[in-house]
PDB file of C-alpha atoms in Angstrom:
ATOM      1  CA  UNK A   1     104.299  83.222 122.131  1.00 79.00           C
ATOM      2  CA  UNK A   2     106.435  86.256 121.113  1.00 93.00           C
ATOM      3  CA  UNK A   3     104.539  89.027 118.870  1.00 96.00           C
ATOM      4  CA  UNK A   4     106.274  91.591 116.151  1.00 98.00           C
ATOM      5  CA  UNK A   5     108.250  93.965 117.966  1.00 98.00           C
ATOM      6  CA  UNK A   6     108.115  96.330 114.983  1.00 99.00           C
ATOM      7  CA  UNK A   7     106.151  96.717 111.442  1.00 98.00           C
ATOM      8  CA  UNK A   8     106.711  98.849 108.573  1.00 98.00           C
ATOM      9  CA  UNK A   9     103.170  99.836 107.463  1.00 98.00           C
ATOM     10  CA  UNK A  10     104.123 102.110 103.720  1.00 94.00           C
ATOM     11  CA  UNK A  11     103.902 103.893 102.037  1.00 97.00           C
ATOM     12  CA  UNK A  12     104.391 101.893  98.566  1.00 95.00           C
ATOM     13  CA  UNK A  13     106.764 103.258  96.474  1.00 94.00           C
ATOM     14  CA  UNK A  14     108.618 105.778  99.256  1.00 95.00           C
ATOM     15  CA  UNK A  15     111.416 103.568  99.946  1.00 94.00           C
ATOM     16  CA  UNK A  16     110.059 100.654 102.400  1.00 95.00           C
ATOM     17  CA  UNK A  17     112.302  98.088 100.702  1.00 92.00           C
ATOM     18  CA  UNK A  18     115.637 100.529 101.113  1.00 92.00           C
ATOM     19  CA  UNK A  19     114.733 100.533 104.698  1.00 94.00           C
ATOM     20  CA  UNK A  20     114.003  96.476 104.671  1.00 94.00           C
ATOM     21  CA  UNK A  21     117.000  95.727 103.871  1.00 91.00           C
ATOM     22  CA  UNK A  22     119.021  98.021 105.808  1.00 92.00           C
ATOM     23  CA  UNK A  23     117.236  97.015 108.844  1.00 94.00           C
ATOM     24  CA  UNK A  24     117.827  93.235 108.036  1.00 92.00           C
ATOM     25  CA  UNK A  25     121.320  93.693 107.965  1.00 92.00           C
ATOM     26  CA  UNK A  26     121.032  94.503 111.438  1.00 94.00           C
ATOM     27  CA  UNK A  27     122.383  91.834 114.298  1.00 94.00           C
ATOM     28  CA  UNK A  28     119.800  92.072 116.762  1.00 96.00           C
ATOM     29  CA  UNK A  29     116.677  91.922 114.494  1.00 97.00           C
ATOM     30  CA  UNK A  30     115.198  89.686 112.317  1.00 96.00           C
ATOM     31  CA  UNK A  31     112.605  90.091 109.288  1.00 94.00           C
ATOM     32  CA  UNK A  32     111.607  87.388 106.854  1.00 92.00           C
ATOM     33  CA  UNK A  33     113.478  87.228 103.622  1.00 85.00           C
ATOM     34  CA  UNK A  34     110.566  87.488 101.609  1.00 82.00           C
ATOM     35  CA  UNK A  35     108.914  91.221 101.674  1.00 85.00           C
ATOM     36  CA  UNK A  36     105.557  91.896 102.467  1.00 84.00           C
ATOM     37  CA  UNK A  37     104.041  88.280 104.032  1.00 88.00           C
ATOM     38  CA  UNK A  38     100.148  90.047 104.099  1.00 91.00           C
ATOM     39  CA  UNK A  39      98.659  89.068 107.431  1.00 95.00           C
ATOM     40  CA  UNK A  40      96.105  91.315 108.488  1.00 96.00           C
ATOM     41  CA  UNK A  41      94.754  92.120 104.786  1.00 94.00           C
ATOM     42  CA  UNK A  42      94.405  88.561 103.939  1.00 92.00           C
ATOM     43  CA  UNK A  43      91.341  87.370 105.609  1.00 93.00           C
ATOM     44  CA  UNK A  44      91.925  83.863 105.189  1.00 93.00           C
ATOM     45  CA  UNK A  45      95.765  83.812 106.962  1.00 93.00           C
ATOM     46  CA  UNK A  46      93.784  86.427 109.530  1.00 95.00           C
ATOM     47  CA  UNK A  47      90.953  83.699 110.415  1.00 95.00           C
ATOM     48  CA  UNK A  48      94.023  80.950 110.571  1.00 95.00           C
ATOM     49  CA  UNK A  49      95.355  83.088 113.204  1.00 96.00           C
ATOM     50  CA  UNK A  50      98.527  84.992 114.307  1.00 96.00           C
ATOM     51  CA  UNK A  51     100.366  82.053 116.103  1.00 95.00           C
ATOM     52  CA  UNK A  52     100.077  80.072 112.993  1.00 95.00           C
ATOM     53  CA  UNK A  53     101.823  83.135 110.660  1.00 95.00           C
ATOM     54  CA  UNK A  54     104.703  83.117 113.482  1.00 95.00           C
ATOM     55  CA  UNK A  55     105.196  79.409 113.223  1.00 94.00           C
ATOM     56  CA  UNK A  56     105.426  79.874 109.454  1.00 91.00           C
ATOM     57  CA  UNK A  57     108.092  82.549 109.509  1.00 93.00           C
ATOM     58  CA  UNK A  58     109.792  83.162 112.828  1.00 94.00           C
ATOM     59  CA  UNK A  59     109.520  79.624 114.681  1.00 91.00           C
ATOM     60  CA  UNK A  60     113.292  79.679 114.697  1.00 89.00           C
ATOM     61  CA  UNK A  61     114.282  83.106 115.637  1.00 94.00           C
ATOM     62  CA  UNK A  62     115.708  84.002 119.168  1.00 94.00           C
ATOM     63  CA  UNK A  63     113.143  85.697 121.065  1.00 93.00           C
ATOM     64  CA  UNK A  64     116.143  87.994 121.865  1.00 94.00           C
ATOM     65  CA  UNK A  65     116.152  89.362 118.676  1.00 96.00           C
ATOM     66  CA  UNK A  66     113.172  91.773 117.812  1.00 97.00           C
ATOM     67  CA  UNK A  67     111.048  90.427 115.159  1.00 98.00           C
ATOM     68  CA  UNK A  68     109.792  92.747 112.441  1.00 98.00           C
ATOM     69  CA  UNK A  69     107.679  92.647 109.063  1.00 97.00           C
ATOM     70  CA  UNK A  70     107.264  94.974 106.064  1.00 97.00           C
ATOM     71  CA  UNK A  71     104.205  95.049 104.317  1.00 96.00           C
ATOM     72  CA  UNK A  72     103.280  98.651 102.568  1.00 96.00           C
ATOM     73  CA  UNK A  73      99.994  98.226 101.748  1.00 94.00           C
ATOM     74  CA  UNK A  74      98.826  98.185 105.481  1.00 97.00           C
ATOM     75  CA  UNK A  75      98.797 101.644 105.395  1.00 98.00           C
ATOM     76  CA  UNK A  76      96.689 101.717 102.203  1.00 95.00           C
ATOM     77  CA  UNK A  77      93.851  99.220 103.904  1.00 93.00           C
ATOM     78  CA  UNK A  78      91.196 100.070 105.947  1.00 89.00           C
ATOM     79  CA  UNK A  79      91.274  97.120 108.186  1.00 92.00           C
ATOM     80  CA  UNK A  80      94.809  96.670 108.615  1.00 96.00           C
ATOM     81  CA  UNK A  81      94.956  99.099 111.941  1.00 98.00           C
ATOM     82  CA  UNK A  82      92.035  97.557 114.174  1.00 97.00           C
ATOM     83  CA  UNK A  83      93.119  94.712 113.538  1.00 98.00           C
ATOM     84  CA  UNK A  84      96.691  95.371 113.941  1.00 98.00           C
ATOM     85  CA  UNK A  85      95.526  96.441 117.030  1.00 98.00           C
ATOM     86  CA  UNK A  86      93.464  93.740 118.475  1.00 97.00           C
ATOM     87  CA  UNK A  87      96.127  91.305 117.694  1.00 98.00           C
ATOM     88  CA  UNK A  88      99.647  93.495 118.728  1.00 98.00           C
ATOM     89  CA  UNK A  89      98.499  96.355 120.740  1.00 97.00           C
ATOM     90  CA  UNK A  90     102.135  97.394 121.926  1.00 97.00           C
ATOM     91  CA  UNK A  91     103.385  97.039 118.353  1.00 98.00           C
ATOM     92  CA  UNK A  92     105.672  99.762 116.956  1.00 99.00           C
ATOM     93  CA  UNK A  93     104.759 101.124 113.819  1.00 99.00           C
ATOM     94  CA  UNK A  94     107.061 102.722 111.049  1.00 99.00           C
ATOM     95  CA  UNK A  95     105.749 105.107 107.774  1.00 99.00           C
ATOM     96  CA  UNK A  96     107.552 106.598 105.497  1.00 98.00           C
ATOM     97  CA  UNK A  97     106.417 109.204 103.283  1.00 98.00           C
ATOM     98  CA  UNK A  98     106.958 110.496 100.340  1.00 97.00           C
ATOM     99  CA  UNK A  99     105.950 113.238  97.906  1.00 96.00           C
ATOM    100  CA  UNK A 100     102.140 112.058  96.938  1.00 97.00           C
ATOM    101  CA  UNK A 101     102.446 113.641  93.654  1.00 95.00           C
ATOM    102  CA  UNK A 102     105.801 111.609  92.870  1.00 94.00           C
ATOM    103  CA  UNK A 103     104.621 108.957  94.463  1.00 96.00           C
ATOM    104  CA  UNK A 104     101.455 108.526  92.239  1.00 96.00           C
ATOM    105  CA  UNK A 105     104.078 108.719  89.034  1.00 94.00           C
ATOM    106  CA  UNK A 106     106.325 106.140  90.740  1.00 93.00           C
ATOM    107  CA  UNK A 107     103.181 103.923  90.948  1.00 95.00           C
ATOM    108  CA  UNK A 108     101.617 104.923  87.240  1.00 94.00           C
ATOM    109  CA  UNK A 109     105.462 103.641  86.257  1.00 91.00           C
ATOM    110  CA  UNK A 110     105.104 100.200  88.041  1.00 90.00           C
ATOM    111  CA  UNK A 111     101.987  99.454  86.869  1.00 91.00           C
ATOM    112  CA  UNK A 112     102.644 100.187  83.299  1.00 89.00           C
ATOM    113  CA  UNK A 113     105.903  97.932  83.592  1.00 85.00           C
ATOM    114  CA  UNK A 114     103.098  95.313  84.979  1.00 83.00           C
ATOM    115  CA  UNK A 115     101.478  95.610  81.964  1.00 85.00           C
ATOM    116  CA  UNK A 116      98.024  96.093  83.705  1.00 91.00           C
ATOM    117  CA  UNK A 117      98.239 100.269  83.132  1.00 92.00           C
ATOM    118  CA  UNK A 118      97.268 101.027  79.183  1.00 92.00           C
ATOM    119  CA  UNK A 119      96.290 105.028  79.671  1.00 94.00           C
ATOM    120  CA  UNK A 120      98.856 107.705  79.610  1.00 93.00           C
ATOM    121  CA  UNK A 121      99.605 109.492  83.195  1.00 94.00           C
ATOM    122  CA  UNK A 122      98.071 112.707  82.366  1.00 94.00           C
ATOM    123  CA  UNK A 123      94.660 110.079  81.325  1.00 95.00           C
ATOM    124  CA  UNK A 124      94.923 107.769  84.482  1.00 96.00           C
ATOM    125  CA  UNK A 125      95.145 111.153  86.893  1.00 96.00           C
ATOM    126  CA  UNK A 126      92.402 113.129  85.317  1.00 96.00           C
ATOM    127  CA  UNK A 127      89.816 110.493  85.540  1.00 97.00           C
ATOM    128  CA  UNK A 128      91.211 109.589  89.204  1.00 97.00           C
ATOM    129  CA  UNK A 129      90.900 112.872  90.169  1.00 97.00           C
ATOM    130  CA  UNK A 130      87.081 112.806  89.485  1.00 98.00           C
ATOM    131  CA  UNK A 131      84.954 113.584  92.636  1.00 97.00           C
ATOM    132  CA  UNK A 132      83.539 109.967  91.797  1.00 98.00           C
ATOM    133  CA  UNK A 133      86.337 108.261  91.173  1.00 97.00           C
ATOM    134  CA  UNK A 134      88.375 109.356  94.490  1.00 97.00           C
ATOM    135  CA  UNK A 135      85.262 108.204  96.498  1.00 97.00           C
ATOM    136  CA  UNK A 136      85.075 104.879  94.760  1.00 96.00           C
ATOM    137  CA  UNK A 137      89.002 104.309  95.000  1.00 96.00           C
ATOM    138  CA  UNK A 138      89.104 104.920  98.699  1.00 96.00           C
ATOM    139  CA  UNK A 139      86.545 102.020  98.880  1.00 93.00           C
ATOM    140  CA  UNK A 140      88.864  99.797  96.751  1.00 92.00           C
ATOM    141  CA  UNK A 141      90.531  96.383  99.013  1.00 87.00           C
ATOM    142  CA  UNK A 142      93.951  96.546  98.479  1.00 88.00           C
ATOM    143  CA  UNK A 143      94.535  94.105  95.438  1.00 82.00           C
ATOM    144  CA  UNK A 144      96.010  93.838  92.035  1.00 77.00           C
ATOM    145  CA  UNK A 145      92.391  94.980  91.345  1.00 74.00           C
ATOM    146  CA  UNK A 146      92.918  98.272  93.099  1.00 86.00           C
ATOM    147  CA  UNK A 147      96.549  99.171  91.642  1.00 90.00           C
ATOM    148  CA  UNK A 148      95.578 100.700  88.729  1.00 96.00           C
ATOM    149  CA  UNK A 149      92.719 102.554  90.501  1.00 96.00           C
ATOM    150  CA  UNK A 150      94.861 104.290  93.333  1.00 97.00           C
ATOM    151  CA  UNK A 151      97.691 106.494  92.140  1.00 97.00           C
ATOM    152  CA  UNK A 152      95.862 109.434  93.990  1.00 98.00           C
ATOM    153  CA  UNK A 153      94.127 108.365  96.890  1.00 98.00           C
ATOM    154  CA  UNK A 154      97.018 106.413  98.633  1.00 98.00           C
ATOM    155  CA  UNK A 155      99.064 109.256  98.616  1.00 98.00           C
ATOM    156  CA  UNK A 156      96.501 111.067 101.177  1.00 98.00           C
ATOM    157  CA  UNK A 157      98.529 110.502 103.997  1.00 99.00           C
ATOM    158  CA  UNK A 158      96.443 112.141 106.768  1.00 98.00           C
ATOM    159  CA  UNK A 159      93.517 109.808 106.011  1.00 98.00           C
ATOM    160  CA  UNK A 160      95.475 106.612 106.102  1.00 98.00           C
ATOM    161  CA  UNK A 161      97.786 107.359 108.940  1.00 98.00           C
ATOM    162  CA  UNK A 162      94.281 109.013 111.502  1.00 98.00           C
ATOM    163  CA  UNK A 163      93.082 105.513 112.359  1.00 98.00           C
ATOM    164  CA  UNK A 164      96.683 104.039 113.203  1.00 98.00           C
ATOM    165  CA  UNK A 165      96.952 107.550 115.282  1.00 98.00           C
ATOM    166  CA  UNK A 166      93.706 107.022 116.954  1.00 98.00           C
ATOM    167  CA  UNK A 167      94.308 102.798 117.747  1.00 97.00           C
ATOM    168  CA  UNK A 168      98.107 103.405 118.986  1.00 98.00           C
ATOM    169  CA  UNK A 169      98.685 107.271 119.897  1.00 97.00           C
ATOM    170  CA  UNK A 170     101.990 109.571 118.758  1.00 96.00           C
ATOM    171  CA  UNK A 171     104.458 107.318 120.544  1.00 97.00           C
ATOM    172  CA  UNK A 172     104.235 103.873 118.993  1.00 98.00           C
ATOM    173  CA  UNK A 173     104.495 105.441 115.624  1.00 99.00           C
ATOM    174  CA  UNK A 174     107.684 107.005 113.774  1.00 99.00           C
ATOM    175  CA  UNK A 175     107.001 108.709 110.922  1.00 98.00           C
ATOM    176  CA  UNK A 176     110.002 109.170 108.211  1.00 98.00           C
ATOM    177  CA  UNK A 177     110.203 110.904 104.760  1.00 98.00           C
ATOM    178  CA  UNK A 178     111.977 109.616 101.609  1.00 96.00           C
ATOM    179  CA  UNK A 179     113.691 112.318 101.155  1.00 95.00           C
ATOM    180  CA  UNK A 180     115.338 112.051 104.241  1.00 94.00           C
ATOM    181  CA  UNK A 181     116.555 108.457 103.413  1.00 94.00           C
ATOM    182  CA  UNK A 182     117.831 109.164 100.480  1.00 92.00           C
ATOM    183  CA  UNK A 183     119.472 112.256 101.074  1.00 93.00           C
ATOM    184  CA  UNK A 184     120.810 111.545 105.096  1.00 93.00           C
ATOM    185  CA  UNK A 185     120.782 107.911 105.286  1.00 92.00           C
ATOM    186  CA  UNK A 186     123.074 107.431 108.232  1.00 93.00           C
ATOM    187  CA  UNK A 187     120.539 109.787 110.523  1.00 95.00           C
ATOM    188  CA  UNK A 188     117.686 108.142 109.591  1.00 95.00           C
ATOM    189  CA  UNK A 189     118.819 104.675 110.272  1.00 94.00           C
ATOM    190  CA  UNK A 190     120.222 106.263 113.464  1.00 95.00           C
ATOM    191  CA  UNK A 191     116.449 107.366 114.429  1.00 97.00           C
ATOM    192  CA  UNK A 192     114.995 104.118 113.773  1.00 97.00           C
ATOM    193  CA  UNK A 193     117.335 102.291 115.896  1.00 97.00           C
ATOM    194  CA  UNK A 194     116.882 105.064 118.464  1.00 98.00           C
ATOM    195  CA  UNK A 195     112.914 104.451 118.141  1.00 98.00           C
ATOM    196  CA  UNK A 196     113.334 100.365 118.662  1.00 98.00           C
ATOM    197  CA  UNK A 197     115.793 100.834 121.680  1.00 97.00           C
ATOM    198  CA  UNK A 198     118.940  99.484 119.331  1.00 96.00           C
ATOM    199  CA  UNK A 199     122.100 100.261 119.255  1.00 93.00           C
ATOM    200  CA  UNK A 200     122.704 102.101 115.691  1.00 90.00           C
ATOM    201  CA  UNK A 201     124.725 100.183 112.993  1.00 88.00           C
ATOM    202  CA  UNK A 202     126.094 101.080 109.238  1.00 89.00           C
ATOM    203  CA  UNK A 203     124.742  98.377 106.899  1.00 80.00           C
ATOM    204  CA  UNK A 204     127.120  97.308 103.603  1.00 77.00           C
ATOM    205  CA  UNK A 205     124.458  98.509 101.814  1.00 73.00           C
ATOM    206  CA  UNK A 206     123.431 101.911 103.674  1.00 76.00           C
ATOM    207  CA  UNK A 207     122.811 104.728 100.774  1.00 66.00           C
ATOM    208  CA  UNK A 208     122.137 102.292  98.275  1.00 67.00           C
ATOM    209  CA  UNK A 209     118.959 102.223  96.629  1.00 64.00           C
ATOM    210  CA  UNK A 210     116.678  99.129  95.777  1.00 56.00           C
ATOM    211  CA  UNK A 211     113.662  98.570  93.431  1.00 56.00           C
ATOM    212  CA  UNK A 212     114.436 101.873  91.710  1.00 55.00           C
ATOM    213  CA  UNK A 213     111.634 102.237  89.456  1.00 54.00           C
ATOM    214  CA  UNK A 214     110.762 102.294  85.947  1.00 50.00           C
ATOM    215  CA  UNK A 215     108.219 102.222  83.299  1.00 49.00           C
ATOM    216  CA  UNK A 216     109.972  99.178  80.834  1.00 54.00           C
ATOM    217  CA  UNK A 217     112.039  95.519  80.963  1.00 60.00           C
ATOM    218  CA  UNK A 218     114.303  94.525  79.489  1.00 61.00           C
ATOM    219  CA  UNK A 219     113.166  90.794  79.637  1.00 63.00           C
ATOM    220  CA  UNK A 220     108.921  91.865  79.589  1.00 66.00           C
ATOM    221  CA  UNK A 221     108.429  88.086  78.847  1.00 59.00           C
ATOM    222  CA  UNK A 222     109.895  86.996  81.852  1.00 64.00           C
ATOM    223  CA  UNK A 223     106.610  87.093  83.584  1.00 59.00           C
ATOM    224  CA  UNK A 224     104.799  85.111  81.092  1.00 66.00           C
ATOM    225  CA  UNK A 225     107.152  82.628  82.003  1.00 67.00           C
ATOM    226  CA  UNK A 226     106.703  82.805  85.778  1.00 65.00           C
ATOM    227  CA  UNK A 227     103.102  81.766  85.162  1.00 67.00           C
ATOM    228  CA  UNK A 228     104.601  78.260  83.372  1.00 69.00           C
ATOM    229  CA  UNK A 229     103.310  75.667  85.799  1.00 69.00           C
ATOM    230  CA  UNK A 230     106.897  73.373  85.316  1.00 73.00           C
ATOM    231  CA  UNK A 231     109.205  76.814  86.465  1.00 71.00           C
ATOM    232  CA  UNK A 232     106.972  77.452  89.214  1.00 71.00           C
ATOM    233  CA  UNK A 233     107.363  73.940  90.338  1.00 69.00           C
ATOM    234  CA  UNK A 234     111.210  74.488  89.418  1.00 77.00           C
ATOM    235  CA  UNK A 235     111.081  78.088  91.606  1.00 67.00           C
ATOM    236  CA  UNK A 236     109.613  76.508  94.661  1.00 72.00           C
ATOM    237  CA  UNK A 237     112.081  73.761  94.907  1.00 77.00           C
ATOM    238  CA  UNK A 238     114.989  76.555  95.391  1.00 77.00           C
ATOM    239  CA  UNK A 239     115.177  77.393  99.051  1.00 75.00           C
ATOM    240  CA  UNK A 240     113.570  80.042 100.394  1.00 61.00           C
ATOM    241  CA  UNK A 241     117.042  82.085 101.743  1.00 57.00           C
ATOM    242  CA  UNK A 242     117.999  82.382  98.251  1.00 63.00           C
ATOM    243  CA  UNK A 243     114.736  83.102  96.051  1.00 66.00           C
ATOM    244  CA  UNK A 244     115.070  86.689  98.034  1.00 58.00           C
ATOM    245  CA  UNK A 245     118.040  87.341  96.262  1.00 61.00           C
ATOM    246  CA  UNK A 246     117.661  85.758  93.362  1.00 66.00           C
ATOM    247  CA  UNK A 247     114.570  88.308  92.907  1.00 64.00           C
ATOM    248  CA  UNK A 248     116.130  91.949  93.545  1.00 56.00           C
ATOM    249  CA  UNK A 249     119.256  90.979  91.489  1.00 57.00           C
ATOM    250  CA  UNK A 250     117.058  89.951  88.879  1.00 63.00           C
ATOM    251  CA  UNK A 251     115.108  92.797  89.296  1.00 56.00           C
ATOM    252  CA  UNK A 252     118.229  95.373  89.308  1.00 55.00           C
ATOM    253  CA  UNK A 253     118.962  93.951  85.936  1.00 58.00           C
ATOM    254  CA  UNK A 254     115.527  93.810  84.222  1.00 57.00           C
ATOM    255  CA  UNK A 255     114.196  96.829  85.260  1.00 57.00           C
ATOM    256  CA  UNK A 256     115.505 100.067  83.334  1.00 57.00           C
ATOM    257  CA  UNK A 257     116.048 102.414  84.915  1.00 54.00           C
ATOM    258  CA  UNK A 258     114.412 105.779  83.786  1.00 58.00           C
ATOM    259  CA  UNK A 259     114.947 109.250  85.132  1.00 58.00           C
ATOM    260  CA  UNK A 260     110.816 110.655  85.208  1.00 60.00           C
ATOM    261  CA  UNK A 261     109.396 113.689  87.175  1.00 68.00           C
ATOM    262  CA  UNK A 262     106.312 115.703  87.246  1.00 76.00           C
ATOM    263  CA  UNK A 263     108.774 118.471  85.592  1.00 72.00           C
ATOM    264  CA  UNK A 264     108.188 116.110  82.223  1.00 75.00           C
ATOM    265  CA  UNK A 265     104.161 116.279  82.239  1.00 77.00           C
ATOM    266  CA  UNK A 266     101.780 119.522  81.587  1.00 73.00           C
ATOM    267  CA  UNK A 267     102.593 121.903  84.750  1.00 77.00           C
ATOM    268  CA  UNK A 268      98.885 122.041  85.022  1.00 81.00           C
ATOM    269  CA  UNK A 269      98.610 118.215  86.458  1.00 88.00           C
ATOM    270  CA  UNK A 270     101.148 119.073  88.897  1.00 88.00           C
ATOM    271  CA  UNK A 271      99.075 121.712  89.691  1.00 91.00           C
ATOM    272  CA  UNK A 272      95.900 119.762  89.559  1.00 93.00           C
ATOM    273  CA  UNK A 273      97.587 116.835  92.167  1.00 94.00           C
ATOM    274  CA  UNK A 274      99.273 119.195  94.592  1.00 94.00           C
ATOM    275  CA  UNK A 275      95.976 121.237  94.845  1.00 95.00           C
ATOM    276  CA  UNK A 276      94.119 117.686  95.836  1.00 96.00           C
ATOM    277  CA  UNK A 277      96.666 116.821  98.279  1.00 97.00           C
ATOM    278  CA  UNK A 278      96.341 120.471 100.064  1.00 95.00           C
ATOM    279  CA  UNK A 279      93.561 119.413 102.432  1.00 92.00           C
ATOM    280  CA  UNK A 280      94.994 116.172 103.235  1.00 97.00           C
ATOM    281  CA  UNK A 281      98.308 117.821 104.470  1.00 97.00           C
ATOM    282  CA  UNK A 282      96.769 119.779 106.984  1.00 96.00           C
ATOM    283  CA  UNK A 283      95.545 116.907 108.312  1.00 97.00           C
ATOM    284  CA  UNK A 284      98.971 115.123 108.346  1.00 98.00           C
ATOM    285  CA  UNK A 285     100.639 118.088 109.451  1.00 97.00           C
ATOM    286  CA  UNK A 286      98.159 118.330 112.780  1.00 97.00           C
ATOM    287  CA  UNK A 287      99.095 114.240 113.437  1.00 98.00           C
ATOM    288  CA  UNK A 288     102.895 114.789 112.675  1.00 98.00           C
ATOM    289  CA  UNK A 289     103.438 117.654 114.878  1.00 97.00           C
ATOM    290  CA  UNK A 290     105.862 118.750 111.930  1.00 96.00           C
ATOM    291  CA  UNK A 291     105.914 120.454 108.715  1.00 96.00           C
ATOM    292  CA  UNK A 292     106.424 118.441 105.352  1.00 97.00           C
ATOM    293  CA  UNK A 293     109.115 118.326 103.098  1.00 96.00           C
ATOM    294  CA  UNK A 294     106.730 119.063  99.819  1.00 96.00           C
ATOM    295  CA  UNK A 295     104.567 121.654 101.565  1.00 93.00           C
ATOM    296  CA  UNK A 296     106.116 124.483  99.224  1.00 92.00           C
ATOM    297  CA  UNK A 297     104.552 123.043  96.304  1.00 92.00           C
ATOM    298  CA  UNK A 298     100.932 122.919  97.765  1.00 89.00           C
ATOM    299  CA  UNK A 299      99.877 126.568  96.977  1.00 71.00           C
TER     300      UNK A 299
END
């Protein structure tokens, strides 16, 4: 049977769901409406088998089309790329990257909108940044668990990406930043086509941005309700092609949207983050061939 063609492995929060919908819009390839679909972190679909997750989700699809999947938090788990590897060894892999230091905010935001995050930032970073706590977080599975726990240590980009280097070499892996999507969209659509042998489109929604983030909803008791066992029931009896939908718009709306930037904190935690993330970049630097777009702020 027909593997993935193509996954996006993360980084959460640098714009994997901008670049999962722009590359669903596209004619010749097909990803699952619904975001994410864990596989190889979630031991019990792993022991069910592969063939069983493609009957689930792409037993319809033309073979012609290349199949692809985006879940983020491969990246952030340490078993995701053996096992990636064992199961699709000619898979092509696609990161994108974004500032760590932002990115940690970006994540501090979500989970406080979660209402699983209680500490201010400057609290949640200092204790992360702990010679303890780092060690302990890296151990962390990738869970709800572990969100509240990892602000810092999934924004070390050299460490997660080495083993995907080492199981699939330079080639099979194209490594974008967030800043380029946001700021040259059409180019770096035009490189990921490039990188799956497609011809290059322009999506409706190319240089639009989705799941912009925020610390606050406007509806916060709209998750209380999602836990109701009659609206669940209710939920699952819409079909699938529209919950997808349903979800971001409801999503855009709830959601408000809150400018937020290290620039707003003590200059020292800046400081304190980009002066953790130093030794990682060299690291990252040596696997990308390529220098980084936040390297100026690394002292």
């Amino acid at each position: 049977m027909k593997k993935l063609d193509f996954l996006i492995i993360g980084a959460q929060k640098s714009g994997t769901t901008t670049l999962f919908k722009l590359l669903s819009e596209h004619p010749y390839i097909y990803m699952p409406p619904q975001k994410e679909l864990p596989f190889f972190t979630d031991d019990h679909a792993y022991a069910s088998g592969f063939n069983m997750f493609l009957e689930n989700h792409y037993k319809a699809v033309p073979i012609t089309s290349q199949w692809g999947k985006a879940t983020p938090h491969y990246l952030s788990d340490d078993r995701a790329a053996s096992r990636i590897a064992t199961v699709m060894p000619e898979v092509k892999l696609i990161v994108i990257l974004r500032d760590p230091a932002d990115r940690a905010l970006s994540h501090y935001r979500m989970s406080v909108r979660r209402g699983i995050e209680q500490r201010s930032f400057e609290e949640a970073i200092q204790q992360q940044l702990q010679p303890e706590s780092l060690e302990e977080s890296r151990k962390l599975p990738v869970g709800r668990a572990s969100e509240t726990n990892t602000y810092i240590v999934w924004g070390e980009y050299g460490r997660l990406l080495k083993p995907y280097f080492d199981q699939f070499g330079k080639q099979k892996i194209l490594t974008l930043f967030t800043k380029d999507l946001e700021c040259d969209p059409e180019n770096t659509l035009d490189m990921v086509c490039s990188f799956l042998g497609l011809d290059t489109v322009r999506p409706a929604s190319l240089g639009k941005r989705f799941h912009e983030g925020g610390a606050h909803e406007r509806l916060p008791w709209a998750r209380s309700l999602a836990r109701v066992h009659w609206i669940r029931y209710i939920w699952h009896a819409v079909p699938k092609r529209w919950r997808s939908p349903a979800t971001y718009w409801f999503h855009q709306y709830n959601v408000v949207k809150e400018k937020d930037s290290l620039s707003n904190y003590d200059e020292f935690l800046g400081k304190d983050l980009y002066r953790h993330f130093h030794g990682d970049a060299a690291l990252l630097k040596e696997l990308l061939g390529r220098d980084l777009p936040w390297e100026n702020k690394l002292g």
